[in-house]
Amino acid sequence: MRIGLVTVMTSLSLGATLAEAAGVLTIGRREDSTTFDPIKTAQNIDLWVFANVYDVLIRVDKTGTKLEPGLAESWEVSPDGLTYTLKLRDAKFSDGSDLTADDVVFSLTRIRDDEGSLWADPFKVMDTVEATDPKTVTIKLKQATAPFLATLAFPIASVLSKKGFEALGPEKYAETPIGSGAFTITEWRRGDRVILAKNPHFWEADRVSLDGVEWISVPDDNTRMLNVQAGQLDTAIFVPFSRVAELQKDSNLTVHLDPSTREDHLLINHEHGALSKKEVRQALDMAIDEQAVVDTVTFGYGEVANSYVPKGALYHYADNLKRPYDPEKAKQMLADAGASDLTLNYVVRAGDEIVEQTAVLLQQQLAKAGVTVQIQKVDPSQEWDMLVAGDYDVCVNYWTNDILDPDQKTTFVLGHDANMNYMTRYNNEKVKELVAAARIEMDPAKREQMYTDLQKMAKDDVNWIDLYYSPFINVSRNNVENFYQNPLGRFFLEDVVKN
């Protein structure tokens, strides 16, 4: 009932918004942002918004395959791979103040040193970060690190205004940040929308056509699609697989099937009772028919995932690691592990059609192995808090890579402490050590073997259960041009035109 009320209220408010400015792009999404402090979040609902509010030193191009200059117009790496010297371009923050090397030093060291940082691990390799002059930053590493340039392109490495942060304080800055990206946040109506305006001080301001962007929360998938069809929204993301064919027939719409690094998986809380046993997790994996999930839930738009490293990504291990589907053997394995009467609390985001369909299907599949699954539907805003608190047994979630190198995802889901390995509480010291070693291995062949080993070890331990890979599926009305999401998830809103 609560979702219904939110949906109706959102729908009623959309029409008034559209009349305000033809140059304002409206984007419908499932849920609202939680913070705009880069180091305090791992959620796409935050990253995809502030990627167009902040800017980074080095960018990933539209294809999601190459690095290109951002706030750093050039950089040099010493022959020993320990010193990175970055030359900053002339750029300003949204308040008109100059962006300097001091801001870069502040931003990068904060990621590494702040106690609340979720992303400290990839940046601990930095020994010193210094402002050599107002336009030059020198970073010295403790040891050569293969993914460091790619890490600087991560949205978490966004450059914050040091003076602005100190003046506003962390909480206020996280709500109304001062960035140097294409847009700036003018208002955040929590639970409803984030309102962006064009940043006139953006160093590529001439590239931006839109007057602004509104990210509007419409939790129910069906309502969100209807709003686009009715012209109450310009665009919508997270199009359900079941709606693709129908929307493609609408002459007023364009459905975007953009290549992605998305992988959907079943999170498992390793600290809950029998789930701490590897044999139990292996049995659950064997009891799930991933191909049936692809056929039933994704309508064939997905592909069975055999590894946490997405297909097509660097060091993806192409050999099939998936366990054979065998519910009878899974049932016996559970009995041997003393878990014949296993009952699981399955947390589900209410209103998410795909997640709800997956939950029902997995409930049916696991029942064949004697597992009782109790589905608990919760508000989308509540789900993440429950994962953090460990208040779940299993939960379907997804991941999209944010950098070109596998280190980011590998660190976060296998070798990380601060976020409890993506809230699974997975803990394998040998894996953690190999994650750290792979980060600093400079020989590509040796590094590839390390990631192959990590994929095999993760599959053996069942850190989570890989389900499927799928494209980003979004929809836009035909008066919107250049609405595009690259494989790493970034929307290039600076290039969007609304006619």
mmCIF file of C-alpha atoms in Angstrom, residues 112-429:
data_model
loop_
_atom_site.group_PDB
_atom_site.id
_atom_site.type_symbol
_atom_site.label_atom_id
_atom_site.label_comp_id
_atom_site.label_asym_id
_atom_site.label_seq_id
_atom_site.Cartn_x
_atom_site.Cartn_y
_atom_site.Cartn_z
ATOM 1 C CA ARG A 112 42.344 6.704 1.555
ATOM 2 C CA ASP A 113 42.257 8.062 5.101
ATOM 3 C CA ASP A 114 38.659 8.776 6.105
ATOM 4 C CA GLU A 115 37.397 6.173 8.596
ATOM 5 C CA GLY A 116 34.025 6.106 6.852
ATOM 6 C CA SER A 117 35.430 5.451 3.389
ATOM 7 C CA LEU A 118 34.088 2.339 1.688
ATOM 8 C CA TRP A 119 36.789 2.587 -0.962
ATOM 9 C CA ALA A 120 40.028 3.003 0.974
ATOM 10 C CA ASP A 121 41.644 -0.266 -0.132
ATOM 11 C CA PRO A 122 42.415 0.600 -3.797
ATOM 12 C CA PHE A 123 43.890 3.936 -2.680
ATOM 13 C CA LYS A 124 46.068 2.653 0.167
ATOM 14 C CA VAL A 125 48.788 2.097 -2.415
ATOM 15 C CA MET A 126 49.278 5.889 -2.464
ATOM 16 C CA ASP A 127 52.230 6.905 -0.310
ATOM 17 C CA THR A 128 52.068 10.667 -0.839
ATOM 18 C CA VAL A 129 49.805 13.013 -2.801
ATOM 19 C CA GLU A 130 51.245 16.504 -3.216
ATOM 20 C CA ALA A 131 50.375 19.754 -4.948
ATOM 21 C CA THR A 132 53.635 20.557 -6.715
ATOM 22 C CA ASP A 133 52.065 23.786 -7.942
ATOM 23 C CA PRO A 134 48.447 24.977 -8.339
ATOM 24 C CA LYS A 135 48.057 22.986 -11.559
ATOM 25 C CA THR A 136 50.275 19.964 -10.883
ATOM 26 C CA VAL A 137 49.615 16.932 -8.693
ATOM 27 C CA THR A 138 52.324 14.394 -7.919
ATOM 28 C CA ILE A 139 51.285 10.997 -6.592
ATOM 29 C CA LYS A 140 53.907 8.591 -5.284
ATOM 30 C CA LEU A 141 52.918 4.972 -4.803
ATOM 31 C CA LYS A 142 54.266 2.517 -2.269
ATOM 32 C CA GLN A 143 54.665 0.035 -5.099
ATOM 33 C CA ALA A 144 53.795 -0.118 -8.774
ATOM 34 C CA THR A 145 50.113 -0.910 -9.270
ATOM 35 C CA ALA A 146 48.590 -2.058 -12.555
ATOM 36 C CA PRO A 147 45.076 -0.553 -12.232
ATOM 37 C CA PHE A 148 46.003 2.832 -10.746
ATOM 38 C CA LEU A 149 45.147 4.994 -13.779
ATOM 39 C CA ALA A 150 41.853 3.144 -14.167
ATOM 40 C CA THR A 151 41.175 3.703 -10.469
ATOM 41 C CA LEU A 152 41.560 7.462 -10.942
ATOM 42 C CA ALA A 153 38.708 7.275 -13.482
ATOM 43 C CA PHE A 154 36.384 5.769 -10.870
ATOM 44 C CA PRO A 155 33.491 8.132 -9.905
ATOM 45 C CA ILE A 156 34.557 7.642 -6.290
ATOM 46 C CA ALA A 157 37.746 9.555 -7.226
ATOM 47 C CA SER A 158 35.689 12.662 -8.024
ATOM 48 C CA VAL A 159 37.368 15.947 -7.169
ATOM 49 C CA LEU A 160 35.655 17.826 -4.337
ATOM 50 C CA SER A 161 36.076 21.470 -3.407
ATOM 51 C CA LYS A 162 38.318 21.539 -0.332
ATOM 52 C CA LYS A 163 37.160 25.007 0.713
ATOM 53 C CA GLY A 164 33.531 24.163 0.036
ATOM 54 C CA PHE A 165 33.725 20.937 2.012
ATOM 55 C CA GLU A 166 35.354 22.637 4.985
ATOM 56 C CA ALA A 167 32.791 25.447 4.914
ATOM 57 C CA LEU A 168 29.712 23.227 4.591
ATOM 58 C CA GLY A 169 30.846 20.199 6.577
ATOM 59 C CA PRO A 170 30.515 16.578 5.431
ATOM 60 C CA GLU A 171 26.759 16.180 5.986
ATOM 61 C CA LYS A 172 25.705 19.349 4.163
ATOM 62 C CA TYR A 173 28.220 18.758 1.381
ATOM 63 C CA ALA A 174 26.804 15.260 0.866
ATOM 64 C CA GLU A 175 23.386 16.839 0.197
ATOM 65 C CA THR A 176 24.343 19.845 -1.944
ATOM 66 C CA PRO A 177 27.867 19.224 -3.212
ATOM 67 C CA ILE A 178 30.070 21.699 -5.035
ATOM 68 C CA GLY A 179 31.345 19.887 -8.105
ATOM 69 C CA SER A 180 32.955 20.667 -11.433
ATOM 70 C CA GLY A 181 30.817 18.462 -13.687
ATOM 71 C CA ALA A 182 28.252 19.296 -16.350
ATOM 72 C CA PHE A 183 25.441 19.842 -13.840
ATOM 73 C CA THR A 184 24.972 20.998 -10.272
ATOM 74 C CA ILE A 185 22.402 19.897 -7.689
ATOM 75 C CA THR A 186 19.932 22.671 -6.950
ATOM 76 C CA GLU A 187 17.460 20.683 -4.861
ATOM 77 C CA TRP A 188 17.091 17.214 -3.412
ATOM 78 C CA ARG A 189 13.525 16.307 -2.465
ATOM 79 C CA ARG A 190 14.237 13.140 -0.558
ATOM 80 C CA GLY A 191 12.150 10.212 -1.660
ATOM 81 C CA ASP A 192 10.979 12.083 -4.745
ATOM 82 C CA ARG A 193 13.614 13.616 -7.008
ATOM 83 C CA VAL A 194 17.047 15.134 -7.448
ATOM 84 C CA ILE A 195 16.991 18.363 -9.460
ATOM 85 C CA LEU A 196 20.064 19.339 -11.470
ATOM 86 C CA ALA A 197 20.797 22.544 -13.359
ATOM 87 C CA LYS A 198 23.390 23.133 -16.045
ATOM 88 C CA ASN A 199 26.704 24.194 -14.527
ATOM 89 C CA PRO A 200 27.782 27.369 -16.372
ATOM 90 C CA HIS A 201 31.323 26.947 -15.020
ATOM 91 C CA PHE A 202 31.800 23.443 -16.459
ATOM 92 C CA TRP A 203 34.977 23.421 -18.559
ATOM 93 C CA GLU A 204 32.978 21.902 -21.434
ATOM 94 C CA ALA A 205 29.846 24.012 -20.896
ATOM 95 C CA ASP A 206 29.420 24.560 -24.643
ATOM 96 C CA ARG A 207 28.922 20.807 -24.995
ATOM 97 C CA VAL A 208 25.832 20.822 -22.742
ATOM 98 C CA SER A 209 22.463 21.385 -24.416
ATOM 99 C CA LEU A 210 20.108 20.672 -21.519
ATOM 100 C CA ASP A 211 19.042 23.332 -19.020
ATOM 101 C CA GLY A 212 18.751 20.684 -16.363
ATOM 102 C CA VAL A 213 17.967 17.107 -15.404
ATOM 103 C CA GLU A 214 15.502 15.657 -12.911
ATOM 104 C CA TRP A 215 16.053 12.156 -11.559
ATOM 105 C CA ILE A 216 12.551 11.154 -10.441
ATOM 106 C CA SER A 217 11.770 8.188 -8.216
ATOM 107 C CA VAL A 218 8.944 5.972 -9.491
ATOM 108 C CA PRO A 219 9.349 2.705 -7.560
ATOM 109 C CA ASP A 220 6.813 0.618 -9.453
ATOM 110 C CA ASP A 221 8.155 -0.652 -12.787
ATOM 111 C CA ASN A 222 4.753 -0.714 -14.480
ATOM 112 C CA THR A 223 3.920 2.859 -13.480
ATOM 113 C CA ARG A 224 7.334 4.089 -14.612
ATOM 114 C CA MET A 225 6.872 2.576 -18.076
ATOM 115 C CA LEU A 226 3.340 3.965 -18.375
ATOM 116 C CA ASN A 227 4.640 7.424 -17.485
ATOM 117 C CA VAL A 228 7.120 7.308 -20.372
ATOM 118 C CA GLN A 229 4.473 6.084 -22.775
ATOM 119 C CA ALA A 230 2.146 8.892 -21.672
ATOM 120 C CA GLY A 231 4.847 11.540 -22.051
ATOM 121 C CA GLN A 232 4.998 12.250 -18.326
ATOM 122 C CA LEU A 233 8.640 11.189 -18.347
ATOM 123 C CA ASP A 234 11.215 11.781 -21.070
ATOM 124 C CA THR A 235 13.181 8.661 -20.209
ATOM 125 C CA ALA A 236 13.175 5.739 -17.815
ATOM 126 C CA ILE A 237 15.840 3.304 -16.729
ATOM 127 C CA PHE A 238 15.576 -0.301 -15.502
ATOM 128 C CA VAL A 239 13.086 -1.368 -18.162
ATOM 129 C CA PRO A 240 11.722 -4.821 -17.211
ATOM 130 C CA PHE A 241 12.639 -7.559 -19.679
ATOM 131 C CA SER A 242 8.940 -8.365 -20.055
ATOM 132 C CA ARG A 243 8.185 -4.874 -21.398
ATOM 133 C CA VAL A 244 10.892 -4.594 -24.058
ATOM 134 C CA ALA A 245 8.910 -6.032 -26.987
ATOM 135 C CA GLU A 246 5.842 -3.934 -26.169
ATOM 136 C CA LEU A 247 7.806 -0.693 -25.849
ATOM 137 C CA GLN A 248 9.670 -1.386 -29.086
ATOM 138 C CA LYS A 249 6.312 -1.335 -30.895
ATOM 139 C CA ASP A 250 5.543 2.190 -29.626
ATOM 140 C CA SER A 251 6.476 4.594 -32.432
ATOM 141 C CA ASN A 252 7.040 7.391 -29.905
ATOM 142 C CA LEU A 253 9.756 5.523 -28.037
ATOM 143 C CA THR A 254 13.270 4.183 -28.476
ATOM 144 C CA VAL A 255 14.378 1.209 -26.389
ATOM 145 C CA HIS A 256 18.109 1.172 -25.682
ATOM 146 C CA LEU A 257 19.844 -2.190 -25.235
ATOM 147 C CA ASP A 258 23.281 -0.891 -24.318
ATOM 148 C CA PRO A 259 26.211 -3.288 -23.702
ATOM 149 C CA SER A 260 26.968 -3.494 -20.008
ATOM 150 C CA THR A 261 29.089 -5.049 -17.290
ATOM 151 C CA ARG A 262 25.988 -5.877 -15.276
ATOM 152 C CA GLU A 263 25.868 -9.181 -13.432
ATOM 153 C CA ASP A 264 22.901 -10.263 -11.320
ATOM 154 C CA HIS A 265 23.615 -12.634 -8.460
ATOM 155 C CA LEU A 266 22.160 -14.087 -5.288
ATOM 156 C CA LEU A 267 23.865 -12.608 -2.232
ATOM 157 C CA ILE A 268 24.373 -15.063 0.626
ATOM 158 C CA ASN A 269 24.917 -14.037 4.246
ATOM 159 C CA HIS A 270 27.850 -16.251 5.277
ATOM 160 C CA GLU A 271 27.323 -15.496 8.974
ATOM 161 C CA HIS A 272 23.809 -16.922 9.165
ATOM 162 C CA GLY A 273 23.685 -20.431 10.599
ATOM 163 C CA ALA A 274 24.176 -23.205 8.070
ATOM 164 C CA LEU A 275 25.101 -20.698 5.351
ATOM 165 C CA SER A 276 28.536 -20.465 6.962
ATOM 166 C CA LYS A 277 29.245 -23.966 5.607
ATOM 167 C CA LYS A 278 30.730 -24.069 2.118
ATOM 168 C CA GLU A 279 28.969 -27.364 1.395
ATOM 169 C CA VAL A 280 25.583 -25.767 2.079
ATOM 170 C CA ARG A 281 26.308 -22.861 -0.244
ATOM 171 C CA GLN A 282 27.515 -25.278 -2.931
ATOM 172 C CA ALA A 283 24.275 -27.225 -2.578
ATOM 173 C CA LEU A 284 22.217 -24.061 -3.034
ATOM 174 C CA ASP A 285 24.199 -23.246 -6.167
ATOM 175 C CA MET A 286 23.546 -26.742 -7.528
ATOM 176 C CA ALA A 287 19.817 -26.411 -6.774
ATOM 177 C CA ILE A 288 19.445 -23.323 -8.953
ATOM 178 C CA ASP A 289 18.841 -23.635 -12.694
ATOM 179 C CA GLU A 290 20.372 -20.411 -14.025
ATOM 180 C CA GLN A 291 19.330 -21.156 -17.612
ATOM 181 C CA ALA A 292 15.706 -21.324 -16.487
ATOM 182 C CA VAL A 293 16.183 -17.933 -14.820
ATOM 183 C CA VAL A 294 17.530 -16.507 -18.084
ATOM 184 C CA ASP A 295 14.687 -18.001 -20.129
ATOM 185 C CA THR A 296 11.880 -17.122 -17.731
ATOM 186 C CA VAL A 297 12.962 -13.844 -16.168
ATOM 187 C CA THR A 298 15.096 -12.157 -18.841
ATOM 188 C CA PHE A 299 13.050 -13.334 -21.852
ATOM 189 C CA GLY A 300 16.313 -14.351 -23.486
ATOM 190 C CA TYR A 301 17.956 -10.924 -23.171
ATOM 191 C CA GLY A 302 20.296 -12.259 -20.493
ATOM 192 C CA GLU A 303 23.036 -14.872 -20.540
ATOM 193 C CA VAL A 304 23.993 -17.343 -17.818
ATOM 194 C CA ALA A 305 26.826 -15.951 -15.683
ATOM 195 C CA ASN A 306 29.647 -18.340 -14.892
ATOM 196 C CA SER A 307 31.896 -15.875 -13.034
ATOM 197 C CA TYR A 308 31.783 -12.666 -11.040
ATOM 198 C CA VAL A 309 33.981 -11.069 -13.742
ATOM 199 C CA PRO A 310 31.559 -10.046 -16.517
ATOM 200 C CA LYS A 311 31.804 -11.585 -19.951
ATOM 201 C CA GLY A 312 33.895 -9.342 -22.199
ATOM 202 C CA ALA A 313 35.649 -7.693 -19.251
ATOM 203 C CA LEU A 314 39.402 -7.867 -18.711
ATOM 204 C CA TYR A 315 40.537 -11.295 -17.421
ATOM 205 C CA HIS A 316 37.095 -12.890 -17.629
ATOM 206 C CA TYR A 317 37.642 -16.642 -17.341
ATOM 207 C CA ALA A 318 35.735 -18.056 -20.296
ATOM 208 C CA ASP A 319 35.696 -21.714 -19.255
ATOM 209 C CA ASN A 320 32.446 -22.806 -17.665
ATOM 210 C CA LEU A 321 32.729 -22.679 -13.869
ATOM 211 C CA LYS A 322 29.013 -23.233 -13.301
ATOM 212 C CA ARG A 323 27.938 -26.242 -11.246
ATOM 213 C CA PRO A 324 25.546 -28.612 -13.003
ATOM 214 C CA TYR A 325 21.896 -28.218 -12.044
ATOM 215 C CA ASP A 326 21.084 -31.241 -9.875
ATOM 216 C CA PRO A 327 18.440 -30.686 -7.163
ATOM 217 C CA GLU A 328 18.587 -34.307 -5.966
ATOM 218 C CA LYS A 329 22.327 -34.153 -5.396
ATOM 219 C CA ALA A 330 21.867 -30.748 -3.750
ATOM 220 C CA LYS A 331 19.308 -32.284 -1.405
ATOM 221 C CA GLN A 332 21.766 -35.020 -0.438
ATOM 222 C CA MET A 333 24.573 -32.493 0.098
ATOM 223 C CA LEU A 334 22.336 -30.518 2.448
ATOM 224 C CA ALA A 335 21.529 -33.683 4.383
ATOM 225 C CA ASP A 336 25.211 -34.576 4.650
ATOM 226 C CA ALA A 337 25.892 -31.053 5.969
ATOM 227 C CA GLY A 338 23.142 -31.341 8.589
ATOM 228 C CA ALA A 339 20.914 -28.795 6.850
ATOM 229 C CA SER A 340 18.000 -30.922 5.625
ATOM 230 C CA ASP A 341 15.392 -28.558 7.046
ATOM 231 C CA LEU A 342 17.007 -25.354 5.815
ATOM 232 C CA THR A 343 14.769 -22.268 5.830
ATOM 233 C CA LEU A 344 15.947 -19.043 4.194
ATOM 234 C CA ASN A 345 14.777 -15.454 4.624
ATOM 235 C CA TYR A 346 14.844 -14.005 1.098
ATOM 236 C CA VAL A 347 14.727 -10.190 1.067
ATOM 237 C CA VAL A 348 13.105 -8.724 -2.065
ATOM 238 C CA ARG A 349 12.778 -5.141 -3.348
ATOM 239 C CA ALA A 350 9.035 -4.595 -3.660
ATOM 240 C CA GLY A 351 7.915 -3.136 -6.986
ATOM 241 C CA ASP A 352 10.913 -4.472 -8.891
ATOM 242 C CA GLU A 353 9.263 -6.810 -11.381
ATOM 243 C CA ILE A 354 12.445 -8.676 -12.312
ATOM 244 C CA VAL A 355 13.556 -9.219 -8.723
ATOM 245 C CA GLU A 356 10.094 -10.388 -7.680
ATOM 246 C CA GLN A 357 9.882 -12.851 -10.592
ATOM 247 C CA THR A 358 13.350 -14.170 -9.786
ATOM 248 C CA ALA A 359 12.411 -14.675 -6.135
ATOM 249 C CA VAL A 360 9.354 -16.769 -6.979
ATOM 250 C CA LEU A 361 11.318 -18.885 -9.459
ATOM 251 C CA LEU A 362 14.220 -19.484 -7.053
ATOM 252 C CA GLN A 363 11.742 -20.309 -4.300
ATOM 253 C CA GLN A 364 10.278 -23.029 -6.527
ATOM 254 C CA GLN A 365 13.672 -24.366 -7.583
ATOM 255 C CA LEU A 366 15.111 -24.511 -4.072
ATOM 256 C CA ALA A 367 11.988 -26.289 -2.826
ATOM 257 C CA LYS A 368 12.958 -29.254 -5.033
ATOM 258 C CA ALA A 369 16.098 -29.586 -2.904
ATOM 259 C CA GLY A 370 14.055 -29.413 0.299
ATOM 260 C CA VAL A 371 14.828 -25.764 1.071
ATOM 261 C CA THR A 372 12.026 -23.546 2.376
ATOM 262 C CA VAL A 373 12.282 -19.971 1.139
ATOM 263 C CA GLN A 374 10.333 -17.237 2.917
ATOM 264 C CA ILE A 375 10.066 -14.133 0.730
ATOM 265 C CA GLN A 376 10.150 -10.813 2.581
ATOM 266 C CA LYS A 377 9.195 -7.854 0.391
ATOM 267 C CA VAL A 378 10.617 -4.544 1.580
ATOM 268 C CA ASP A 379 10.695 -0.968 0.355
ATOM 269 C CA PRO A 380 13.688 -0.396 -1.975
ATOM 270 C CA SER A 381 15.110 2.191 0.407
ATOM 271 C CA GLN A 382 15.019 -0.382 3.222
ATOM 272 C CA GLU A 383 16.770 -3.197 1.363
ATOM 273 C CA TRP A 384 20.278 -1.722 1.414
ATOM 274 C CA ASP A 385 20.085 -1.000 5.147
ATOM 275 C CA MET A 386 19.110 -4.622 5.758
ATOM 276 C CA LEU A 387 22.075 -5.863 3.720
ATOM 277 C CA VAL A 388 24.449 -3.631 5.670
ATOM 278 C CA ALA A 389 22.979 -4.792 8.985
ATOM 279 C CA GLY A 390 23.148 -8.446 7.912
ATOM 280 C CA ASP A 391 19.397 -8.778 8.380
ATOM 281 C CA TYR A 392 18.909 -11.308 5.578
ATOM 282 C CA ASP A 393 19.834 -14.815 4.432
ATOM 283 C CA VAL A 394 19.726 -14.352 0.661
ATOM 284 C CA CYS A 395 18.914 -11.435 -1.627
ATOM 285 C CA VAL A 396 19.199 -10.890 -5.380
ATOM 286 C CA ASN A 397 21.278 -7.870 -6.290
ATOM 287 C CA TYR A 398 23.436 -6.752 -9.180
ATOM 288 C CA TRP A 399 26.805 -5.188 -9.884
ATOM 289 C CA THR A 400 28.120 -3.009 -12.686
ATOM 290 C CA ASN A 401 31.828 -2.298 -13.054
ATOM 291 C CA ASP A 402 32.900 1.320 -12.621
ATOM 292 C CA ILE A 403 36.466 1.008 -13.934
ATOM 293 C CA LEU A 404 38.105 -0.912 -16.775
ATOM 294 C CA ASP A 405 40.220 -3.094 -14.487
ATOM 295 C CA PRO A 406 38.824 -6.091 -12.526
ATOM 296 C CA ASP A 407 40.536 -4.878 -9.339
ATOM 297 C CA GLN A 408 37.608 -2.717 -8.248
ATOM 298 C CA LYS A 409 34.970 -5.448 -8.256
ATOM 299 C CA THR A 410 37.384 -8.104 -7.034
ATOM 300 C CA THR A 411 38.462 -5.940 -4.112
ATOM 301 C CA PHE A 412 34.919 -5.024 -3.168
ATOM 302 C CA VAL A 413 33.395 -8.506 -3.314
ATOM 303 C CA LEU A 414 36.315 -10.760 -2.346
ATOM 304 C CA GLY A 415 39.073 -8.824 -0.596
ATOM 305 C CA HIS A 416 37.470 -5.970 1.290
ATOM 306 C CA ASP A 417 36.842 -5.346 4.977
ATOM 307 C CA ALA A 418 34.890 -2.087 5.213
ATOM 308 C CA ASN A 419 31.849 -3.325 3.282
ATOM 309 C CA MET A 420 32.065 -6.964 4.411
ATOM 310 C CA ASN A 421 32.622 -8.159 0.841
ATOM 311 C CA TYR A 422 29.482 -6.607 -0.581
ATOM 312 C CA MET A 423 27.591 -7.397 2.592
ATOM 313 C CA THR A 424 28.008 -11.185 2.194
ATOM 314 C CA ARG A 425 30.444 -11.458 5.130
ATOM 315 C CA TYR A 426 32.516 -13.774 2.930
ATOM 316 C CA ASN A 427 35.940 -14.300 4.475
ATOM 317 C CA ASN A 428 38.851 -16.223 2.970
ATOM 318 C CA GLU A 429 42.307 -14.970 3.935
#
